[in-house]
XYZ file of N, CA, C and O in Angstrom:
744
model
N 68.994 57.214 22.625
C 67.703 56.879 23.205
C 67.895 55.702 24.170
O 68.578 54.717 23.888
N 67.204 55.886 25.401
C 67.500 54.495 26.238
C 66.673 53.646 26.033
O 65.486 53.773 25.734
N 67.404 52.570 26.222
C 66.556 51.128 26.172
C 65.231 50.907 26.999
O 65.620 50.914 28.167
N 64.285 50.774 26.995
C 62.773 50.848 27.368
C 63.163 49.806 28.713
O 63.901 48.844 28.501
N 62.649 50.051 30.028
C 63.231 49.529 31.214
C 62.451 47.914 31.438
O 61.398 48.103 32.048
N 62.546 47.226 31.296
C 61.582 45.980 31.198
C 60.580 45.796 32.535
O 61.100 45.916 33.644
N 59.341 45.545 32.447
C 58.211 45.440 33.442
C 58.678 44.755 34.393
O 59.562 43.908 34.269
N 58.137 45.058 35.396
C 58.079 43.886 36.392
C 57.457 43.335 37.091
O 56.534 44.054 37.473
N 57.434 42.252 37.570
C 56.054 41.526 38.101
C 55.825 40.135 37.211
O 56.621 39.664 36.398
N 54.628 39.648 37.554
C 54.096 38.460 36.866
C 52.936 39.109 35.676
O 52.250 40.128 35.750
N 53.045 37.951 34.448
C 51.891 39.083 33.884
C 51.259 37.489 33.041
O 51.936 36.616 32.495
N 49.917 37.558 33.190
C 48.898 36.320 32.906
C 48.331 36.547 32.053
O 47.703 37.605 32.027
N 48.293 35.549 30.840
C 47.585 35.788 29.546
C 46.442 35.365 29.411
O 46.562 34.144 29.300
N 45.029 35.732 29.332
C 44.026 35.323 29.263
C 43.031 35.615 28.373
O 42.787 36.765 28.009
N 42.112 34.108 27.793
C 41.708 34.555 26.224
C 41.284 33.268 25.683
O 41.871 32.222 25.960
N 40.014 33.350 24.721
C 39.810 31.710 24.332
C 40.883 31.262 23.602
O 41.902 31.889 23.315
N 40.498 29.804 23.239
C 41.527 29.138 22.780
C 41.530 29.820 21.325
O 40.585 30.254 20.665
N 43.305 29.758 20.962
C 43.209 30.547 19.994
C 43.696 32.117 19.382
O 44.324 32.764 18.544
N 42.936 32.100 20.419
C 43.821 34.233 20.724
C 45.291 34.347 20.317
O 45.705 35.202 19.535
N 46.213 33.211 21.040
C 47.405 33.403 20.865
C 48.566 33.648 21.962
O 49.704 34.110 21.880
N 47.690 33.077 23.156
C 48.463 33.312 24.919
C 49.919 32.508 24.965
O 50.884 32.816 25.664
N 49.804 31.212 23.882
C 50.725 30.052 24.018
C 52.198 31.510 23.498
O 53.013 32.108 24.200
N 51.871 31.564 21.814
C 52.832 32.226 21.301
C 52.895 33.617 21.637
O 53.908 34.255 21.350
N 51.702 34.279 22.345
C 52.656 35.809 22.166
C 53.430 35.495 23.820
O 54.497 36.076 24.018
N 52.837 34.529 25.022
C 53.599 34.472 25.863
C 54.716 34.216 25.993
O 55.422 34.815 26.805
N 55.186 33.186 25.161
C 56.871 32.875 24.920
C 57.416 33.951 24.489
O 58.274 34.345 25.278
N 57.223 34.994 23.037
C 57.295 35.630 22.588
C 57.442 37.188 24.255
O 58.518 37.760 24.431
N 56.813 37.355 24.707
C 56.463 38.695 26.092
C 58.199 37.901 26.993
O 59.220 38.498 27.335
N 57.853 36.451 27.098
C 59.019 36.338 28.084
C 59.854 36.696 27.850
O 60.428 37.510 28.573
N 60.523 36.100 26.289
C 61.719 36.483 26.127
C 62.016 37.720 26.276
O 62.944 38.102 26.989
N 61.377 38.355 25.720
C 61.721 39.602 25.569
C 61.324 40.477 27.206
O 61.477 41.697 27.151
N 61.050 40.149 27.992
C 61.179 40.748 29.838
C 61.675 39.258 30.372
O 60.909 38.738 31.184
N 62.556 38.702 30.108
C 63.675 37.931 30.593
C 62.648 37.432 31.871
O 62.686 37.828 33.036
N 61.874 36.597 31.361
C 60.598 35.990 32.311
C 60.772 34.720 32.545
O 61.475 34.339 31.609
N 60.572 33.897 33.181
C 59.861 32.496 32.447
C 59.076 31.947 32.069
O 58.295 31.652 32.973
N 58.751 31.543 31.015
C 57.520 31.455 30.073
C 56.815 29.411 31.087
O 57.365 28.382 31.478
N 55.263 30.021 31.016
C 54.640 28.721 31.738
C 53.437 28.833 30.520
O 53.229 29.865 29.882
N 52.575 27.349 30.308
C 50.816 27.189 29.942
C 50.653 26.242 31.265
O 51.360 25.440 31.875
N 49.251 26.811 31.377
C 48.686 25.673 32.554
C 48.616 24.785 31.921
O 49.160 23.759 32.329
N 47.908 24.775 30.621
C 47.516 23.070 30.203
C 48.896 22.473 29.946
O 48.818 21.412 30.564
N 50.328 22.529 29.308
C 51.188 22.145 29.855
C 51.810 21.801 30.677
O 52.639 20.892 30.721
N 51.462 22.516 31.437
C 52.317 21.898 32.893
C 50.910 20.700 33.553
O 51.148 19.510 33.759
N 49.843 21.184 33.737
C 48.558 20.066 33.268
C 49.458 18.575 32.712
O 50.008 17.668 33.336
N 49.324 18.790 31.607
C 50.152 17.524 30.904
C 51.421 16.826 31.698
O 51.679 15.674 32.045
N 51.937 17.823 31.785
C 53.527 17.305 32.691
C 53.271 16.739 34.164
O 53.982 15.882 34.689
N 52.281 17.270 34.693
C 51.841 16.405 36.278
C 51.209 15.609 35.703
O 51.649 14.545 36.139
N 50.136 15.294 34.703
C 49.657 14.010 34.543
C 49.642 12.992 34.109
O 48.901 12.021 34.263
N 50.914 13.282 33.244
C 51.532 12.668 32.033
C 50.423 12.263 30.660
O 50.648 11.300 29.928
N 49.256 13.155 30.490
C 48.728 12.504 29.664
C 48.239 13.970 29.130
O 48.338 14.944 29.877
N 47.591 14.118 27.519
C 47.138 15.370 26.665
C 46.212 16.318 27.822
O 46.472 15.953 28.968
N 45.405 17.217 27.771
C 44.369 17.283 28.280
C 43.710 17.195 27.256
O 43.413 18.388 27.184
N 43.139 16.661 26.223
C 42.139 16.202 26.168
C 41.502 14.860 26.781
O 40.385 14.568 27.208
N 42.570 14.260 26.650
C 42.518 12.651 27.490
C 42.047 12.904 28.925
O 41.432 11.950 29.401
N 42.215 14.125 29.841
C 41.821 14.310 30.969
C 40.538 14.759 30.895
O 39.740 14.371 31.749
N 40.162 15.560 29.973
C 38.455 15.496 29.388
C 37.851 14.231 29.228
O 36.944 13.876 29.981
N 38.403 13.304 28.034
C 37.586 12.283 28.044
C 37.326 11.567 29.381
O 36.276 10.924 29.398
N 37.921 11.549 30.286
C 38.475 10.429 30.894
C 37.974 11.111 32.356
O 37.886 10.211 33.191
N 37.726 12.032 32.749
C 37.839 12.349 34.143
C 36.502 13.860 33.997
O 35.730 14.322 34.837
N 36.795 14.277 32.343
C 35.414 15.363 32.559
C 35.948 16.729 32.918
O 36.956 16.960 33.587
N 34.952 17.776 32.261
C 35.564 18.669 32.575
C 35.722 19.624 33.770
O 36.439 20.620 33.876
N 35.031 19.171 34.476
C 35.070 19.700 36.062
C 36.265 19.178 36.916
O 36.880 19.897 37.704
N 36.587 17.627 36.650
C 38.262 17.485 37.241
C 38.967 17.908 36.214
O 40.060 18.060 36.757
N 39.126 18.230 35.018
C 39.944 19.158 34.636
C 40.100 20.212 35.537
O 41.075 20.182 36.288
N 39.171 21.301 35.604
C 38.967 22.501 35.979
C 39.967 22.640 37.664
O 40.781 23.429 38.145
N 39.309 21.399 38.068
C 39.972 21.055 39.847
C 41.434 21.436 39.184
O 41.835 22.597 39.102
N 42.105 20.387 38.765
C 43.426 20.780 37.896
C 44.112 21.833 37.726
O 45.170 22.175 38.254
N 43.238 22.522 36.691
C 43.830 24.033 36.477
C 43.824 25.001 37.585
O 44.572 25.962 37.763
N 42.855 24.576 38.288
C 43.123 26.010 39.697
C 44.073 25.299 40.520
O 44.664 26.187 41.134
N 44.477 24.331 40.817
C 45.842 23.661 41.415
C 46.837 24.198 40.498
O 47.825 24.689 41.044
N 46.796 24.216 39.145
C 48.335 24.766 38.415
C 48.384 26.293 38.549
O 49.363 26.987 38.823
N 46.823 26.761 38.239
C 47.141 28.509 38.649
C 47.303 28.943 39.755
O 47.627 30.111 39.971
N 47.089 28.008 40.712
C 47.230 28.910 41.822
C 48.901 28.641 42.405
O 49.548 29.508 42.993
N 49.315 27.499 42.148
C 50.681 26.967 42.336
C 51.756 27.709 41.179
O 52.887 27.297 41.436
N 51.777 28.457 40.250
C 52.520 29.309 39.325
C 52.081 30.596 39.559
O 53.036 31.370 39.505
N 51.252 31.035 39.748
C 51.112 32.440 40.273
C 51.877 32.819 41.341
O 52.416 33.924 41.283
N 52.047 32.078 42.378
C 53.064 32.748 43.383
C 54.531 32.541 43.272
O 55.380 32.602 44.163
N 54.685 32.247 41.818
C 56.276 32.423 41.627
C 56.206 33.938 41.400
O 55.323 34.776 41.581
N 57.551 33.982 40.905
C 58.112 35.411 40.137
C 58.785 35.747 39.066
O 59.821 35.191 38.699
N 58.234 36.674 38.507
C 58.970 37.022 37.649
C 58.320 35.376 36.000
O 58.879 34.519 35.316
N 57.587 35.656 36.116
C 56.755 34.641 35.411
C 55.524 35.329 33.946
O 54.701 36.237 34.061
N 55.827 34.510 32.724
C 54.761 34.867 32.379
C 53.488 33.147 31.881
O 53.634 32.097 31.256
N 52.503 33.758 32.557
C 51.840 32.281 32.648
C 50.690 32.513 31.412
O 49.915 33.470 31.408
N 50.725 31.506 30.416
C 49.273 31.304 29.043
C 48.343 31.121 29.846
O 48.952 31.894 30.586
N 47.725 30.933 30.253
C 45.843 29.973 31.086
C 45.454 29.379 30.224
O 46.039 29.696 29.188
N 44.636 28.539 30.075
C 43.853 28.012 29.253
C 42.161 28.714 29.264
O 41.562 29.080 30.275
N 41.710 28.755 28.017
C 40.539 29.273 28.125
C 39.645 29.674 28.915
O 39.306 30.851 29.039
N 39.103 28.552 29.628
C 38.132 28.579 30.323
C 38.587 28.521 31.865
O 37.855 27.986 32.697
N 40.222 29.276 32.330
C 40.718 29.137 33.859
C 39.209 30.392 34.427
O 38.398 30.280 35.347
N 39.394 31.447 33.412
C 38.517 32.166 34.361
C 36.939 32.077 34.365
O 36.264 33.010 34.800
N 36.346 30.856 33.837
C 35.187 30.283 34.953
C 35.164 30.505 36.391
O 34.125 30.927 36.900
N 36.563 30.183 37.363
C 36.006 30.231 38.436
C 36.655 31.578 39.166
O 37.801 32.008 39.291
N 35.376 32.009 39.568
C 36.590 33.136 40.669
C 37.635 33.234 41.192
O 38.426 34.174 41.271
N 37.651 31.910 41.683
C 38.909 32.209 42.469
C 40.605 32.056 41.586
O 41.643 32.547 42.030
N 40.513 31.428 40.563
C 41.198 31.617 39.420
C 41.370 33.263 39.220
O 42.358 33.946 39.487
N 40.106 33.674 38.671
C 40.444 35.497 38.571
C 40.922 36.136 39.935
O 41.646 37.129 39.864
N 40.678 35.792 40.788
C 41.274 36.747 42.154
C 42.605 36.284 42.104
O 43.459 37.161 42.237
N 43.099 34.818 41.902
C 44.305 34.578 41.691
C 45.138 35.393 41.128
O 45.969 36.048 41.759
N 44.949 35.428 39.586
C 45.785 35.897 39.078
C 45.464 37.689 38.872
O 46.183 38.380 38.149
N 44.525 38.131 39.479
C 44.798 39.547 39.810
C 45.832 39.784 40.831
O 46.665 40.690 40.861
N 45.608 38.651 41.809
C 46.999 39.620 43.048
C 48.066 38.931 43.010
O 48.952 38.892 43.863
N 47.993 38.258 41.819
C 49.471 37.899 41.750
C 50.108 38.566 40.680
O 51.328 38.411 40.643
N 49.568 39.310 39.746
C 50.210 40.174 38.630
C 49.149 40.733 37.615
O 47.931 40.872 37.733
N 50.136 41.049 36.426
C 48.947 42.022 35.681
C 48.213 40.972 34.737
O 48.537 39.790 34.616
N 47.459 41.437 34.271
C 46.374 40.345 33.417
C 46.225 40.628 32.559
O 45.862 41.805 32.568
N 46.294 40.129 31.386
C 46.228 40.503 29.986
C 45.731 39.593 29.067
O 46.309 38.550 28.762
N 44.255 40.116 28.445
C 43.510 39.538 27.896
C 43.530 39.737 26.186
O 43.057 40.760 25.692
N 44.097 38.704 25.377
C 44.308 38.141 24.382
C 42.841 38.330 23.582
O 42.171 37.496 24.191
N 41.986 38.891 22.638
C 41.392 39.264 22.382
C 41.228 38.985 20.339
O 41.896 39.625 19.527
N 40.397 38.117 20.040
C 40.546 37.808 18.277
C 38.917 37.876 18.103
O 38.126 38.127 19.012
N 38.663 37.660 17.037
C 37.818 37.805 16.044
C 37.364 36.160 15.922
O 38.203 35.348 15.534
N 35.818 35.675 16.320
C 35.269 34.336 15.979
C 36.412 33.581 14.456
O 37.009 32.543 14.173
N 36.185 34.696 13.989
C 37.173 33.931 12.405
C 38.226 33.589 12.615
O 38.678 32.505 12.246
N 38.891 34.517 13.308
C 40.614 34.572 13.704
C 40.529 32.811 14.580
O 41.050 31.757 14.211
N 39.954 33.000 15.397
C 40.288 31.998 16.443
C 39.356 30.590 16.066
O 39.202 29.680 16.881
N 38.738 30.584 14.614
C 38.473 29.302 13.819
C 38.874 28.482 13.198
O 38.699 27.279 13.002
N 39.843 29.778 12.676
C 41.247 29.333 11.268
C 42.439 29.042 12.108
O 43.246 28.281 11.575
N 42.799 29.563 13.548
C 43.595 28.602 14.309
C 43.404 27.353 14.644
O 44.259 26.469 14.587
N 41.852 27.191 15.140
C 41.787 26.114 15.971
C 41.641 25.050 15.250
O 41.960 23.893 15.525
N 41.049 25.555 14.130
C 39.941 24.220 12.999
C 41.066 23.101 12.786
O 40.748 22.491 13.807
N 41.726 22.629 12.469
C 42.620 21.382 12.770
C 43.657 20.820 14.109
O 44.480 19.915 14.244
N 43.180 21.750 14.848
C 43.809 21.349 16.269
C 42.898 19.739 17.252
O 42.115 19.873 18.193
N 43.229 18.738 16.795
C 42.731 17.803 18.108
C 42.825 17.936 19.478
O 42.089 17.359 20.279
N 43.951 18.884 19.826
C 43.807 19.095 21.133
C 43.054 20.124 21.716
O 43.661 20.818 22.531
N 41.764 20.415 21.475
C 41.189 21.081 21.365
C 39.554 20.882 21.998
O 38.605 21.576 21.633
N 39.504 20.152 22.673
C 38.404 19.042 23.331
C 36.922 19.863 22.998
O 35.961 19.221 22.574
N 36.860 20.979 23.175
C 35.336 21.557 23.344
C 35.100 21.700 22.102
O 33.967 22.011 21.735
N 36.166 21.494 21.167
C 36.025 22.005 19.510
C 35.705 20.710 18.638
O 35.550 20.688 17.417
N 35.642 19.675 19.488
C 35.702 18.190 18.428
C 33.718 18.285 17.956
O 32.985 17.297 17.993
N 33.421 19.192 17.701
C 31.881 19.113 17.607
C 31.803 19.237 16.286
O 32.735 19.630 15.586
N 30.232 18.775 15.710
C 29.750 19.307 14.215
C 29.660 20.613 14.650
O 29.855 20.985 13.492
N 29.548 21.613 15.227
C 29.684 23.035 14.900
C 30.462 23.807 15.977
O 29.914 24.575 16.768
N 31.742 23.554 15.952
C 33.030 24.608 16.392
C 32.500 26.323 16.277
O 32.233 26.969 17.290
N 32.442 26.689 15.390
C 31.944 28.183 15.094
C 30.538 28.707 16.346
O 30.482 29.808 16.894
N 29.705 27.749 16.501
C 28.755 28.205 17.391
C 29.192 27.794 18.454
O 28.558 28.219 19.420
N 30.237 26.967 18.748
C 30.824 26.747 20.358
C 31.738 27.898 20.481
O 31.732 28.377 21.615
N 32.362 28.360 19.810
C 33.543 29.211 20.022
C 32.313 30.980 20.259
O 32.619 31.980 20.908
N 31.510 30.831 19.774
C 30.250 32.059 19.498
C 30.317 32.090 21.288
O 30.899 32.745 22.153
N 29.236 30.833 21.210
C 29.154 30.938 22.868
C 29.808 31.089 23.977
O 29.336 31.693 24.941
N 31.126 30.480 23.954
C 32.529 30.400 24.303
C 32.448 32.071 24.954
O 32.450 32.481 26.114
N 32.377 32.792 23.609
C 32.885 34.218 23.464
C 32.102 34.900 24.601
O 32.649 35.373 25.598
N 30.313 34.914 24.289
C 29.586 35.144 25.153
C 29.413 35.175 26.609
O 29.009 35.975 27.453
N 29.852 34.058 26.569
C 29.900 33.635 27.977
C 31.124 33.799 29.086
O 31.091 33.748 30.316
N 32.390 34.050 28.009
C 33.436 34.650 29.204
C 34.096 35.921 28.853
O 34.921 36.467 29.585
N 33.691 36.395 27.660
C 34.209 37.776 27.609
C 33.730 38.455 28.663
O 34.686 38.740 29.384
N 32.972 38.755 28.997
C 33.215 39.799 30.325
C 33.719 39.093 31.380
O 33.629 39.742 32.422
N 34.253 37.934 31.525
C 35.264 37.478 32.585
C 36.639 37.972 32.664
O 37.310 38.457 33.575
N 36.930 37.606 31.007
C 38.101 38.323 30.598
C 38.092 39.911 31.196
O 38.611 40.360 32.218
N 37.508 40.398 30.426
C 37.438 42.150 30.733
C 37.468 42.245 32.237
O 38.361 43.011 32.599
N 36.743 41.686 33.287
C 36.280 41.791 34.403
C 37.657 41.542 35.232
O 37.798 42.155 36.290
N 38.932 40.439 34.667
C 39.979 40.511 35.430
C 41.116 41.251 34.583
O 42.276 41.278 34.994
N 40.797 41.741 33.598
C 42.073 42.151 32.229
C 42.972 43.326 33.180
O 42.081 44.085 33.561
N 43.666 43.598 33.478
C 44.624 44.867 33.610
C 44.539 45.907 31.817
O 44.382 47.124 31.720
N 44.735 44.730 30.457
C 45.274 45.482 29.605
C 44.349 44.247 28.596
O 44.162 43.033 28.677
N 43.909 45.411 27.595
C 43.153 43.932 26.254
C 43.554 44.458 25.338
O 43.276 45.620 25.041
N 44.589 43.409 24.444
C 45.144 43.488 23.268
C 43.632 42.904 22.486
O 42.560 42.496 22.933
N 44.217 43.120 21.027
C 43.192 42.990 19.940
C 44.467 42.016 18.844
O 45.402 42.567 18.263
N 44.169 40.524 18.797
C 45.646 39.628 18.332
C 44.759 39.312 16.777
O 45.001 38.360 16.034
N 43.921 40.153 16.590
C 43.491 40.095 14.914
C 43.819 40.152 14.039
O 43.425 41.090 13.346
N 44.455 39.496 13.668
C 45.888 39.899 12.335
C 47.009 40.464 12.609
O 47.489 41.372 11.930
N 47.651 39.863 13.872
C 48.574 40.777 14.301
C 49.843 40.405 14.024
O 49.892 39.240 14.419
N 51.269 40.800 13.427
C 51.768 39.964 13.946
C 52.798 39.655 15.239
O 53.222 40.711 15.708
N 53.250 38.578 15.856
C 53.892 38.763 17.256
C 54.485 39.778 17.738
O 54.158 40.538 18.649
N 55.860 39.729 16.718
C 56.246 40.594 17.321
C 56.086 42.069 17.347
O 56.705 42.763 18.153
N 55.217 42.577 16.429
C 54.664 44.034 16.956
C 54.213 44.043 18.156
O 54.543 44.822 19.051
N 53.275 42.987 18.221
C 52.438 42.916 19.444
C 52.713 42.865 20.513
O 52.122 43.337 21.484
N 53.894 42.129 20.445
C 54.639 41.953 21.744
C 55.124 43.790 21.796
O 54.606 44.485 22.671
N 55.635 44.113 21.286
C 56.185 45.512 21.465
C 54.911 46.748 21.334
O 55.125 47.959 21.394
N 54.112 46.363 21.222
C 52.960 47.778 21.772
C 52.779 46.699 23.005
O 53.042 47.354 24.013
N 52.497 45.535 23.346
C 52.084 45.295 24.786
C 53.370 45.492 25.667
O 53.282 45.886 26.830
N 54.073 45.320 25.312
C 55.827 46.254 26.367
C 55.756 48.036 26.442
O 56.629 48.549 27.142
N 55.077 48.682 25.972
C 54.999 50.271 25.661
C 53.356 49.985 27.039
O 53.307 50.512 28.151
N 52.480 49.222 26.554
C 51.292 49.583 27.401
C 51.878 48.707 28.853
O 51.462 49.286 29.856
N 52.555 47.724 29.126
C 53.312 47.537 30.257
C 53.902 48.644 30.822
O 53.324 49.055 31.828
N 54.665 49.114 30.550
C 55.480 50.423 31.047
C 54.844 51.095 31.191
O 54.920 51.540 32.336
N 53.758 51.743 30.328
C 52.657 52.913 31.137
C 51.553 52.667 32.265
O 50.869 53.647 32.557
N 51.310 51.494 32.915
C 51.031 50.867 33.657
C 51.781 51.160 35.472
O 52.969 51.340 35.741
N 51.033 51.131 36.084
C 52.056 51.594 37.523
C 52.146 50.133 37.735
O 51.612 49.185 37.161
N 53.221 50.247 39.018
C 54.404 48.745 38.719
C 52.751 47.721 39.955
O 52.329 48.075 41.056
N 52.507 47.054 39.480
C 51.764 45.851 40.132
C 52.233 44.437 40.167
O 52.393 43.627 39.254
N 52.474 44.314 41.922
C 52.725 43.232 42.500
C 54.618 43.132 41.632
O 55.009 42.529 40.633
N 55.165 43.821 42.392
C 56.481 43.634 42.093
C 57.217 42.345 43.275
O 56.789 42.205 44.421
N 58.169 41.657 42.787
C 57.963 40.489 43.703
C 59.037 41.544 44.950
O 59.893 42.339 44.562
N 58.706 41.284 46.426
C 58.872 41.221 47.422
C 60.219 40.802 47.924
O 60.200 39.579 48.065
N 61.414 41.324 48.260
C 62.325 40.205 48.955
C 62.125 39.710 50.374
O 61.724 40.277 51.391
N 62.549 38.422 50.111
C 62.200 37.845 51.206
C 60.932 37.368 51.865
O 60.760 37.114 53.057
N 59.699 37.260 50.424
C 58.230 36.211 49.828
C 58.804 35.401 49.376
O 58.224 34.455 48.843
């Protein structure tokens, strides 16, 4: 049997906090010999400070300025797989981003699933509230059809574990026609 031919292109994980973009993305790179990116990491690494500290401190709208400077500056690499942070696709031009720069893949859990991750995370700024569960509710409301609206492909990361997941999302990669393969000489 031959070895399953590895995807190609850029492919963007998108999904509230929680879903699981950080780990199944490391997890997708390795395995399509990618390089694994998070915006809010690399966030951190230009600013030298958490992002939550860029919340307290500057708010979440210069956050936001931020993240469409990191997505739009990692999207035109290659051969990349990039986490987003939650709320990148608020703005359009974030979603047009990372549609023509590769495939999009929306990370998809259960209010519970993505409670019992987050509930002791401090870095977690929108979650430091007396009621996390009705922020994450609204959260849901309010950008699931963003998600869907730029998704190429929506996993379901509800009890999953990685590495299956990673390997049905490599089977639904491959049945996929090849999008935004990088160019020689872009």
């Amino acid at each position: 049997m031959p070895a399953m031919e590895k995807p190609a292109g850029n492919f963007f994980l998108v999904g509230l906090m929680g879903a699981g973009k950080t780990t199944v993305g490391r997890a997708l790179a390795r395995r399509t010999d990618k390089t694994f990116y998070d915006s809010d990491h690399e966030i951190e690494a230009r600013t030298g400070v958490r992002v939550a500290t860029i919340f307290d401190i500057e708010g979440e709208l210069r956050f936001r300025d931020r993240e469409t400077s990191v997505i739009a500056d990692l999207a035109r690499l290659d051969n990349i797989v990039l986490a987003t942070g939650g709320g990148a696709v608020i703005r359009p031009q974030n979603r047009a981003c990372l549609a023509a720069h590769g495939t999009v893949i929306y990370l998809r859990a259960t209010i519970d699933d993505l409670l019992a991750r987050t509930l002791h995370d401090k870095n977690r700024p929108l979650l430091q509230i007396a009621n996390p569960r009705g922020k994450l509710e609204s959260l849901f409301q309010e950008r699931d059809p963003l998600y869907r609206e730029v998704a190429d492909i929506v996993v379901d990361t509800t009890q999953q574990n990685v590495s299956l997941l990673v390997a049905h999302l490599m089977e639904q990669l491959s049945a996929l026609p090849p999008k935004h393969r990088p160019e020689q000489g872009s």
